[in-house]
C-alpha atoms as a printed R data frame, in Angstrom:
    type eleno elety resid chain resno       x       y       z
1   ATOM     1    CA   MET     A     1  44.468  -2.122 -12.901
2   ATOM     2    CA   ALA     A     2  42.105   0.863 -13.185
3   ATOM     3    CA   THR     A     3  38.593   0.491 -11.820
4   ATOM     4    CA   THR     A     4  35.804   1.308 -14.245
5   ATOM     5    CA   SER     A     5  32.849   3.510 -13.321
6   ATOM     6    CA   GLU     A     6  30.555   0.515 -13.841
7   ATOM     7    CA   GLU     A     7  32.441  -1.469 -11.203
8   ATOM     8    CA   ILE     A     8  32.027   1.401  -8.775
9   ATOM     9    CA   LEU     A     9  28.300   1.923  -9.349
10  ATOM    10    CA   VAL     A    10  27.057  -1.655  -9.554
11  ATOM    11    CA   PRO     A    11  27.753  -3.835  -6.510
12  ATOM    12    CA   ALA     A    12  28.107  -7.578  -6.723
13  ATOM    13    CA   PRO     A    13  24.665  -9.217  -6.703
14  ATOM    14    CA   VAL     A    14  23.484 -10.534  -3.368
15  ATOM    15    CA   THR     A    15  21.299 -13.623  -3.311
16  ATOM    16    CA   THR     A    16  18.261 -13.801  -1.039
17  ATOM    17    CA   SER     A    17  19.957 -16.324   1.223
18  ATOM    18    CA   GLU     A    18  22.888 -13.940   1.704
19  ATOM    19    CA   LEU     A    19  20.791 -10.879   2.489
20  ATOM    20    CA   THR     A    20  21.195  -9.274   5.877
21  ATOM    21    CA   ALA     A    21  19.311  -6.499   7.605
22  ATOM    22    CA   GLU     A    22  22.283  -4.224   6.926
23  ATOM    23    CA   HIS     A    23  22.119  -4.962   3.169
24  ATOM    24    CA   VAL     A    24  18.452  -4.013   3.080
25  ATOM    25    CA   ALA     A    25  18.841  -0.935   5.284
26  ATOM    26    CA   GLN     A    26  21.762   0.270   3.174
27  ATOM    27    CA   GLN     A    27  19.858  -0.162  -0.083
28  ATOM    28    CA   PHE     A    28  16.730   1.543   1.242
29  ATOM    29    CA   GLY     A    29  18.695   4.326   2.944
30  ATOM    30    CA   LEU     A    30  17.418   3.477   6.428
31  ATOM    31    CA   ASN     A    31  20.685   3.039   8.313
32  ATOM    32    CA   GLY     A    32  21.498   6.741   8.612
33  ATOM    33    CA   LYS     A    33  24.956   6.442   7.036
34  ATOM    34    CA   HIS     A    34  24.061   9.001   4.379
35  ATOM    35    CA   GLY     A    35  21.735  11.196   6.435
36  ATOM    36    CA   ALA     A    36  18.224  10.944   7.809
37  ATOM    37    CA   TYR     A    37  16.588  11.424   4.402
38  ATOM    38    CA   ALA     A    38  18.784   9.125   2.323
39  ATOM    39    CA   TRP     A    39  15.717   7.000   1.534
40  ATOM    40    CA   ARG     A    40  14.160   9.977  -0.291
41  ATOM    41    CA   VAL     A    41  17.258  10.421  -2.469
42  ATOM    42    CA   ILE     A    42  17.125   6.711  -3.295
43  ATOM    43    CA   LEU     A    43  13.461   6.897  -4.337
44  ATOM    44    CA   ASN     A    44  14.363   9.696  -6.731
45  ATOM    45    CA   SER     A    45  17.180   7.681  -8.294
46  ATOM    46    CA   PRO     A    46  15.900   5.355 -11.041
47  ATOM    47    CA   LEU     A    47  18.863   3.001 -10.579
48  ATOM    48    CA   ASP     A    48  18.521   2.776  -6.786
49  ATOM    49    CA   ALA     A    49  14.721   2.529  -6.940
50  ATOM    50    CA   ASP     A    50  15.064  -0.348  -9.395
51  ATOM    51    CA   ARG     A    51  17.489  -2.116  -7.046
52  ATOM    52    CA   CYS     A    52  14.928  -1.748  -4.242
53  ATOM    53    CA   ARG     A    53  12.250  -3.305  -6.440
54  ATOM    54    CA   HIS     A    54  14.448  -6.305  -7.186
55  ATOM    55    CA   LEU     A    55  15.436  -6.645  -3.543
56  ATOM    56    CA   ILE     A    56  11.874  -6.569  -2.190
57  ATOM    57    CA   LYS     A    57  10.841  -9.298  -4.630
58  ATOM    58    CA   GLY     A    58  13.288 -11.606  -2.890
59  ATOM    59    CA   ILE     A    59  12.005 -11.070   0.647
60  ATOM    60    CA   ALA     A    60   8.326 -10.068   0.373
61  ATOM    61    CA   ARG     A    61   5.723 -12.797   0.870
62  ATOM    62    CA   PRO     A    62   3.012 -13.193  -1.781
63  ATOM    63    CA   ASP     A    63  -0.530 -12.083  -0.982
64  ATOM    64    CA   HIS     A    64  -3.218 -14.759  -1.004
65  ATOM    65    CA   PHE     A    65  -6.568 -13.097  -1.609
66  ATOM    66    CA   ALA     A    66  -9.768 -14.722  -0.418
67  ATOM    67    CA   HIS     A    67 -11.535 -15.903  -3.577
68  ATOM    68    CA   GLN     A    68 -14.912 -14.345  -4.195
69  ATOM    69    CA   ARG     A    69 -18.051 -15.886  -5.620
70  ATOM    70    CA   LYS     A    70 -20.884 -13.607  -6.667
71  ATOM    71    CA   PRO     A    71 -23.287 -13.270  -3.704
72  ATOM    72    CA   GLU     A    72 -26.762 -14.704  -4.155
73  ATOM    73    CA   ASP     A    73 -28.258 -11.438  -2.947
74  ATOM    74    CA   ALA     A    74 -28.339  -9.299  -6.086
75  ATOM    75    CA   ALA     A    75 -27.877  -6.135  -4.009
76  ATOM    76    CA   THR     A    76 -24.652  -7.342  -2.350
77  ATOM    77    CA   PRO     A    77 -21.527  -6.375  -4.336
78  ATOM    78    CA   PHE     A    78 -19.018  -8.702  -2.633
79  ATOM    79    CA   ALA     A    79 -18.917 -11.269   0.134
80  ATOM    80    CA   PRO     A    80 -17.903  -9.356   3.287
81  ATOM    81    CA   ALA     A    81 -14.542  -9.918   4.952
82  ATOM    82    CA   ASP     A    82 -13.113  -8.410   8.121
83  ATOM    83    CA   ALA     A    83  -9.609  -7.093   8.530
84  ATOM    84    CA   THR     A    84  -8.200 -10.442   9.625
85  ATOM    85    CA   THR     A    85  -9.479 -12.365   6.602
86  ATOM    86    CA   LEU     A    86  -8.929  -9.829   3.816
87  ATOM    87    CA   VAL     A    87  -5.641 -11.423   2.866
88  ATOM    88    CA   GLU     A    88  -3.713 -14.408   4.140
89  ATOM    89    CA   GLN     A    89  -0.097 -13.598   4.885
90  ATOM    90    CA   ASP     A    90   2.713 -16.075   5.254
91  ATOM    91    CA   ALA     A    91   5.096 -15.317   8.124
92  ATOM    92    CA   PRO     A    92   7.448 -12.461   7.161
93  ATOM    93    CA   SER     A    93  10.916 -13.546   6.109
94  ATOM    94    CA   ARG     A    94  13.843 -13.692   8.502
95  ATOM    95    CA   VAL     A    95  15.394 -10.681   6.814
96  ATOM    96    CA   THR     A    96  12.208  -8.609   7.187
97  ATOM    97    CA   GLN     A    97  12.065  -9.439  10.882
98  ATOM    98    CA   GLU     A    98  15.697  -8.438  11.355
99  ATOM    99    CA   VAL     A    99  15.258  -5.208   9.387
100 ATOM   100    CA   PHE     A   100  12.330  -4.128  11.529
101 ATOM   101    CA   ALA     A   101  14.069  -5.141  14.751
102 ATOM   102    CA   GLN     A   102  17.037  -2.908  13.905
103 ATOM   103    CA   TYR     A   103  15.585  -0.187  11.684
104 ATOM   104    CA   GLY     A   104  11.843  -0.227  12.398
105 ATOM   105    CA   ALA     A   105  11.715   3.337  13.702
106 ATOM   106    CA   ALA     A   106  13.514   4.674  10.604
107 ATOM   107    CA   LEU     A   107  11.212   2.653   8.312
108 ATOM   108    CA   MET     A   108   8.067   3.976  10.005
109 ATOM   109    CA   THR     A   109   9.342   7.552   9.853
110 ATOM   110    CA   ALA     A   110  10.254   7.227   6.163
111 ATOM   111    CA   CYS     A   111   6.842   5.808   5.217
112 ATOM   112    CA   ALA     A   112   4.943   8.391   7.278
113 ATOM   113    CA   SER     A   113   6.890  11.157   5.553
114 ATOM   114    CA   GLN     A   114   6.520   9.703   2.056
115 ATOM   115    CA   VAL     A   115   2.771   9.160   2.277
116 ATOM   116    CA   GLN     A   116   2.217  12.843   3.103
117 ATOM   117    CA   GLU     A   117   3.534  13.971  -0.284
118 ATOM   118    CA   SER     A   118   1.172  14.813  -3.139
119 ATOM   119    CA   SER     A   119  -0.580  11.630  -4.253
120 ATOM   120    CA   TYR     A   120   1.273  11.273  -7.550
121 ATOM   121    CA   ILE     A   121   4.577  11.443  -5.631
122 ATOM   122    CA   ALA     A   122   3.548   9.676  -2.421
123 ATOM   123    CA   PHE     A   123   2.258   6.608  -4.219
124 ATOM   124    CA   SER     A   124   4.558   6.502  -7.231
125 ATOM   125    CA   ALA     A   125   5.889   3.077  -8.168
126 ATOM   126    CA   ALA     A   126   9.318   4.026  -6.774
127 ATOM   127    CA   ALA     A   127   7.806   4.131  -3.255
128 ATOM   128    CA   TRP     A   128   6.096   0.733  -3.454
129 ATOM   129    CA   PRO     A   129   9.097  -1.292  -2.172
130 ATOM   130    CA   LEU     A   130   9.314   0.965   0.905
131 ATOM   131    CA   PHE     A   131   5.595   0.490   1.636
132 ATOM   132    CA   SER     A   132   5.884  -3.236   0.944
133 ATOM   133    CA   LEU     A   133   8.624  -3.541   3.551
134 ATOM   134    CA   LEU     A   134   6.448  -1.821   6.172
135 ATOM   135    CA   LYS     A   135   3.365  -3.822   5.163
136 ATOM   136    CA   GLU     A   136   5.272  -7.053   5.762
137 ATOM   137    CA   SER     A   137   6.566  -5.724   9.064
138 ATOM   138    CA   SER     A   138   3.105  -4.624  10.226
139 ATOM   139    CA   PHE     A   139   2.144  -8.283  10.766
140 ATOM   140    CA   LEU     A   140   4.980  -8.816  13.235
141 ATOM   141    CA   ASP     A   141   4.602  -8.937  17.017
142 ATOM   142    CA   ALA     A   142   7.536  -6.506  17.085
143 ATOM   143    CA   PHE     A   143   5.430  -3.978  15.146
144 ATOM   144    CA   ARG     A   144   2.643  -4.121  17.721
145 ATOM   145    CA   GLU     A   145   5.192  -3.803  20.515
146 ATOM   146    CA   THR     A   146   6.721  -0.754  18.849
147 ATOM   147    CA   ILE     A   147   3.287   0.856  18.476
148 ATOM   148    CA   ALA     A   148   2.517   0.199  22.139
149 ATOM   149    CA   SER     A   149   5.852   1.627  23.291
150 ATOM   150    CA   ASP     A   150   5.739   4.890  21.325
151 ATOM   151    CA   PHE     A   151   2.233   6.324  20.969
152 ATOM   152    CA   ASN     A   152   3.532   9.584  19.532
153 ATOM   153    CA   SER     A   153   5.246   7.965  16.527
154 ATOM   154    CA   ALA     A   154   2.389   5.474  16.127
155 ATOM   155    CA   ARG     A   155  -0.221   8.221  15.957
156 ATOM   156    CA   LYS     A   156   1.852  10.101  13.379
157 ATOM   157    CA   LEU     A   157   2.021   6.915  11.293
158 ATOM   158    CA   TYR     A   158  -1.722   6.283  11.591
159 ATOM   159    CA   ASN     A   159  -2.692   9.884  10.804
160 ATOM   160    CA   ALA     A   160  -0.316  10.041   7.846
161 ATOM   161    CA   PHE     A   161  -1.687   6.873   6.266
162 ATOM   162    CA   MET     A   162  -5.308   7.777   6.966
163 ATOM   163    CA   ARG     A   163  -4.859  11.159   5.294
164 ATOM   164    CA   GLY     A   164  -2.926   9.520   2.463
165 ATOM   165    CA   VAL     A   165  -5.639   6.954   1.790
166 ATOM   166    CA   VAL     A   166  -8.376   9.601   1.869
167 ATOM   167    CA   ARG     A   167  -6.434  11.751  -0.606
168 ATOM   168    CA   LEU     A   168  -5.779   8.724  -2.783
169 ATOM   169    CA   VAL     A   169  -9.424   7.699  -3.161
170 ATOM   170    CA   ARG     A   170 -10.763  11.290  -3.077
171 ATOM   171    CA   ASP     A   171 -14.048  11.527  -4.993
172 ATOM   172    CA   GLY     A   172 -13.981   7.952  -6.285
173 ATOM   173    CA   ASP     A   173 -13.231   8.854  -9.912
174 ATOM   174    CA   TRP     A   174 -10.361   6.343  -9.918
175 ATOM   175    CA   VAL     A   175 -12.939   3.531  -9.946
176 ATOM   176    CA   ASP     A   176 -13.907   4.533 -13.497
177 ATOM   177    CA   MET     A   177 -10.327   3.829 -14.600
178 ATOM   178    CA   ILE     A   178 -10.258   0.207 -13.421
179 ATOM   179    CA   GLY     A   179  -9.685  -1.925 -16.502
180 ATOM   180    CA   GLY     A   180  -9.284   1.188 -18.674
181 ATOM   181    CA   GLU     A   181  -7.183   1.685 -21.773
182 ATOM   182    CA   GLU     A   182  -3.587   2.914 -21.882
183 ATOM   183    CA   LEU     A   183  -2.933   6.655 -22.040
184 ATOM   184    CA   ASP     A   184  -2.452   8.327 -25.404
185 ATOM   185    CA   GLU     A   185   1.185   8.863 -26.335
186 ATOM   186    CA   ASP     A   186   0.818  12.649 -26.498
187 ATOM   187    CA   ILE     A   187  -0.072  12.933 -22.791
188 ATOM   188    CA   LYS     A   188   1.777   9.918 -21.379
189 ATOM   189    CA   TYR     A   189   4.625  11.987 -19.929
190 ATOM   190    CA   SER     A   190   2.678  15.075 -18.867
191 ATOM   191    CA   PHE     A   191   1.970  16.266 -15.311
192 ATOM   192    CA   PHE     A   192  -1.659  15.246 -15.871
193 ATOM   193    CA   ALA     A   193  -0.529  11.732 -16.762
194 ATOM   194    CA   ALA     A   194   1.423  11.364 -13.512
195 ATOM   195    CA   GLN     A   195  -1.768  11.707 -11.458
196 ATOM   196    CA   VAL     A   196  -3.793   9.595 -13.910
197 ATOM   197    CA   HIS     A   197  -1.159   6.858 -13.673
198 ATOM   198    CA   VAL     A   198  -1.619   6.757  -9.894
199 ATOM   199    CA   ASP     A   199  -5.413   6.744 -10.316
200 ATOM   200    CA   ARG     A   200  -5.129   3.706 -12.586
201 ATOM   201    CA   GLN     A   201  -3.158   1.846  -9.901
202 ATOM   202    CA   VAL     A   202  -5.242   2.658  -6.822
203 ATOM   203    CA   VAL     A   203  -6.303  -0.971  -6.299
204 ATOM   204    CA   ASP     A   204  -2.668  -2.130  -6.220
205 ATOM   205    CA   ILE     A   205  -1.726   0.772  -3.941
206 ATOM   206    CA   LEU     A   206  -4.566  -0.024  -1.517
207 ATOM   207    CA   ILE     A   207  -3.341  -3.633  -1.362
208 ATOM   208    CA   LEU     A   208  -0.037  -2.212  -0.100
209 ATOM   209    CA   VAL     A   209  -1.187   0.502   2.287
210 ATOM   210    CA   LEU     A   210  -4.503  -0.677   3.779
211 ATOM   211    CA   PRO     A   211  -2.846  -3.454   5.836
212 ATOM   212    CA   ILE     A   212  -0.427  -0.865   7.267
213 ATOM   213    CA   LEU     A   213  -3.294   1.445   8.221
214 ATOM   214    CA   LEU     A   214  -5.494  -1.308   9.672
215 ATOM   215    CA   ASN     A   215  -2.675  -3.020  11.564
216 ATOM   216    CA   THR     A   216  -1.564   0.319  13.026
217 ATOM   217    CA   PHE     A   217  -5.123   1.108  14.111
218 ATOM   218    CA   LYS     A   218  -5.533  -2.331  15.672
219 ATOM   219    CA   ALA     A   219  -2.233  -2.095  17.569
220 ATOM   220    CA   LEU     A   220  -3.009   1.434  18.800
221 ATOM   221    CA   THR     A   221  -6.495   0.439  19.918
222 ATOM   222    CA   GLU     A   222  -5.307  -2.671  21.738
223 ATOM   223    CA   ALA     A   223  -2.647  -0.627  23.538
224 ATOM   224    CA   GLY     A   224  -5.120   2.107  24.488
225 ATOM   225    CA   GLY     A   225  -3.286   4.744  22.488
226 ATOM   226    CA   MET     A   226  -5.906   5.687  19.892
227 ATOM   227    CA   PRO     A   227  -6.710   9.397  20.379
228 ATOM   228    CA   PRO     A   228 -10.259  10.803  20.064
229 ATOM   229    CA   GLN     A   229 -11.131  12.116  16.623
230 ATOM   230    CA   HIS     A   230 -12.720  15.477  15.876
231 ATOM   231    CA   PRO     A   231 -16.386  14.947  14.856
232 ATOM   232    CA   LYS     A   232 -16.230  17.260  11.817
233 ATOM   233    CA   ALA     A   233 -12.988  15.734  10.518
234 ATOM   234    CA   ALA     A   234 -14.381  12.229  11.082
235 ATOM   235    CA   ALA     A   235 -17.545  13.093   9.132
236 ATOM   236    CA   GLN     A   236 -15.489  14.414   6.194
237 ATOM   237    CA   THR     A   237 -13.307  11.300   6.228
238 ATOM   238    CA   ARG     A   238 -16.348   9.011   6.209
239 ATOM   239    CA   ALA     A   239 -17.892  10.922   3.319
240 ATOM   240    CA   GLN     A   240 -14.737  10.658   1.206
241 ATOM   241    CA   LEU     A   241 -14.340   6.931   1.857
242 ATOM   242    CA   GLN     A   242 -18.036   6.266   1.226
243 ATOM   243    CA   LYS     A   243 -17.831   7.732  -2.282
244 ATOM   244    CA   SER     A   244 -15.292   5.135  -3.363
245 ATOM   245    CA   ILE     A   245 -17.074   2.325  -1.550
246 ATOM   246    CA   ASP     A   246 -20.333   3.170  -3.318
247 ATOM   247    CA   LYS     A   247 -18.640   3.356  -6.729
248 ATOM   248    CA   LEU     A   248 -16.897   0.008  -6.207
249 ATOM   249    CA   ALA     A   249 -20.249  -1.521  -5.291
250 ATOM   250    CA   ALA     A   250 -21.795  -0.051  -8.436
251 ATOM   251    CA   LEU     A   251 -18.934  -1.466 -10.513
252 ATOM   252    CA   SER     A   252 -19.533  -4.959  -9.162
253 ATOM   253    CA   LEU     A   253 -23.295  -4.809  -9.652
254 ATOM   254    CA   GLY     A   254 -23.320  -3.045 -13.028
255 ATOM   255    CA   GLU     A   255 -22.640  -4.001 -16.629
256 ATOM   256    CA   ARG     A   256 -18.891  -3.361 -16.383
257 ATOM   257    CA   GLY     A   257 -18.751  -5.817 -13.504
258 ATOM   258    CA   LYS     A   258 -19.956  -8.626 -15.746
259 ATOM   259    CA   GLU     A   259 -16.868  -8.096 -17.887
260 ATOM   260    CA   LEU     A   260 -14.229  -7.118 -15.325
261 ATOM   261    CA   ILE     A   261 -15.238  -8.578 -11.952
262 ATOM   262    CA   TRP     A   262 -17.186 -11.803 -12.594
263 ATOM   263    CA   ASP     A   263 -16.807 -14.601 -15.120
264 ATOM   264    CA   GLU     A   264 -19.615 -16.570 -16.767
265 ATOM   265    CA   ASN     A   265 -19.764 -18.908 -13.749
266 ATOM   266    CA   ASP     A   266 -20.161 -16.055 -11.257
267 ATOM   267    CA   GLU     A   267 -16.624 -16.618  -9.988
268 ATOM   268    CA   ALA     A   268 -14.473 -13.554  -9.424
269 ATOM   269    CA   THR     A   269 -11.730 -12.886 -11.959
270 ATOM   270    CA   GLU     A   270  -8.221 -12.201 -10.689
271 ATOM   271    CA   LEU     A   271  -9.010  -8.488 -10.938
272 ATOM   272    CA   GLY     A   272 -12.330  -9.133  -9.202
273 ATOM   273    CA   ASP     A   273 -10.624 -10.612  -6.145
274 ATOM   274    CA   ARG     A   274  -8.314  -7.611  -5.952
275 ATOM   275    CA   VAL     A   275 -11.186  -5.136  -6.310
276 ATOM   276    CA   ALA     A   276 -13.045  -7.044  -3.586
277 ATOM   277    CA   PHE     A   277 -10.006  -6.539  -1.351
278 ATOM   278    CA   ALA     A   278 -10.108  -2.791  -2.000
279 ATOM   279    CA   TYR     A   279 -13.858  -2.661  -1.322
280 ATOM   280    CA   ASN     A   280 -13.725  -4.661   1.901
281 ATOM   281    CA   GLY     A   281 -10.531  -2.928   2.988
282 ATOM   282    CA   LEU     A   282 -12.108   0.517   2.638
283 ATOM   283    CA   LEU     A   283 -15.176  -0.735   4.519
284 ATOM   284    CA   ASN     A   284 -12.871  -1.866   7.317
285 ATOM   285    CA   VAL     A   285 -11.209   1.547   7.379
286 ATOM   286    CA   LEU     A   286 -14.632   3.216   7.412
287 ATOM   287    CA   ASP     A   287 -15.535   1.164  10.477
288 ATOM   288    CA   THR     A   288 -12.542   2.677  12.330
289 ATOM   289    CA   VAL     A   289 -13.863   6.220  11.856
290 ATOM   290    CA   PRO     A   290 -16.440   7.276  14.495
291 ATOM   291    CA   GLN     A   291 -19.852   8.410  13.297
C-alpha cells in the first residue's frame, strides 16, 4: 500500500514514559545526524519547533516562585532573594539527565550560538524549548562538572548569555510594556512588531535564561575558571542592568504596581511574583559584575 506524505512527516507519538535521550536529541537536532547546525534548521521550522514545545512540556519541571508580600519599608520594591532561593526546582527528569550526559556539549554550543543572534531572533518563542532544556540541565551536578572540565566552552557560554541578557534588557523600556495591551492588527506582523513581541515577554525570557547565566557563573567561580573582566566593559554592563532594575523598582512602588504587582491585601499577584523574580534575578547578575 502506498505511504502518504502525512505518514512520512508525522512520527508516531511518543509518551513521556517512553522518551529516551536519543528521541530528545533527534527532535532538537543535537545528535549530529543532520549536521552540526541541525538545531537551527529545526527552530526555523514551525512544525519541528512546535514538536519541541510539546516535547519539553513533558520533561521540564515546573517553576515554584517564592511568594512575595509587599515589604513594610515603603522604599523597598520587593523582598530580596539570592540566587539559590529565587526559584525552587524539582530534580530534573531522568530524560533531561540522560540528554545532558550524552549531548550536553552540543546543547551548550547550540544555546550559546542562539543567544548571540539579534534579540528578536535569539529569544523568539521557537528557541524557548532549547533554553528550557539547558536551564533544567544547569541544576545538575553533571553541568557543574562539565563547566569545571572545559573552561573554554564554559566561558563562551557565560559571555554569550551575559551579552544576550544585557541586549535583552537594554535601556529598560520593556518594563513599560509589562501588562500592556495587544498590538494593533496593522503592525502585528511587521519587523517592528517582532522586537516589540520580545519586549513584551522579557519577564518570561528572564525566567528561562537567568538561571543558566547564574548557574554558569557559580560553577565557573567555584572551579576557579572565571576570567577577569575589563573595567570599562564591566561598568557599561552594570549601567545597562541598573536601568532595568531601577524601572522594575519604580513599577512596584508606583501606581501601576498597585494594579499589576500587588493585590488589595498587599500580596503579590501571579505576575507580581514573576516580576519579583526578574528584579531579584537581575540584582543577582549585577552582583556578579565587578565595580
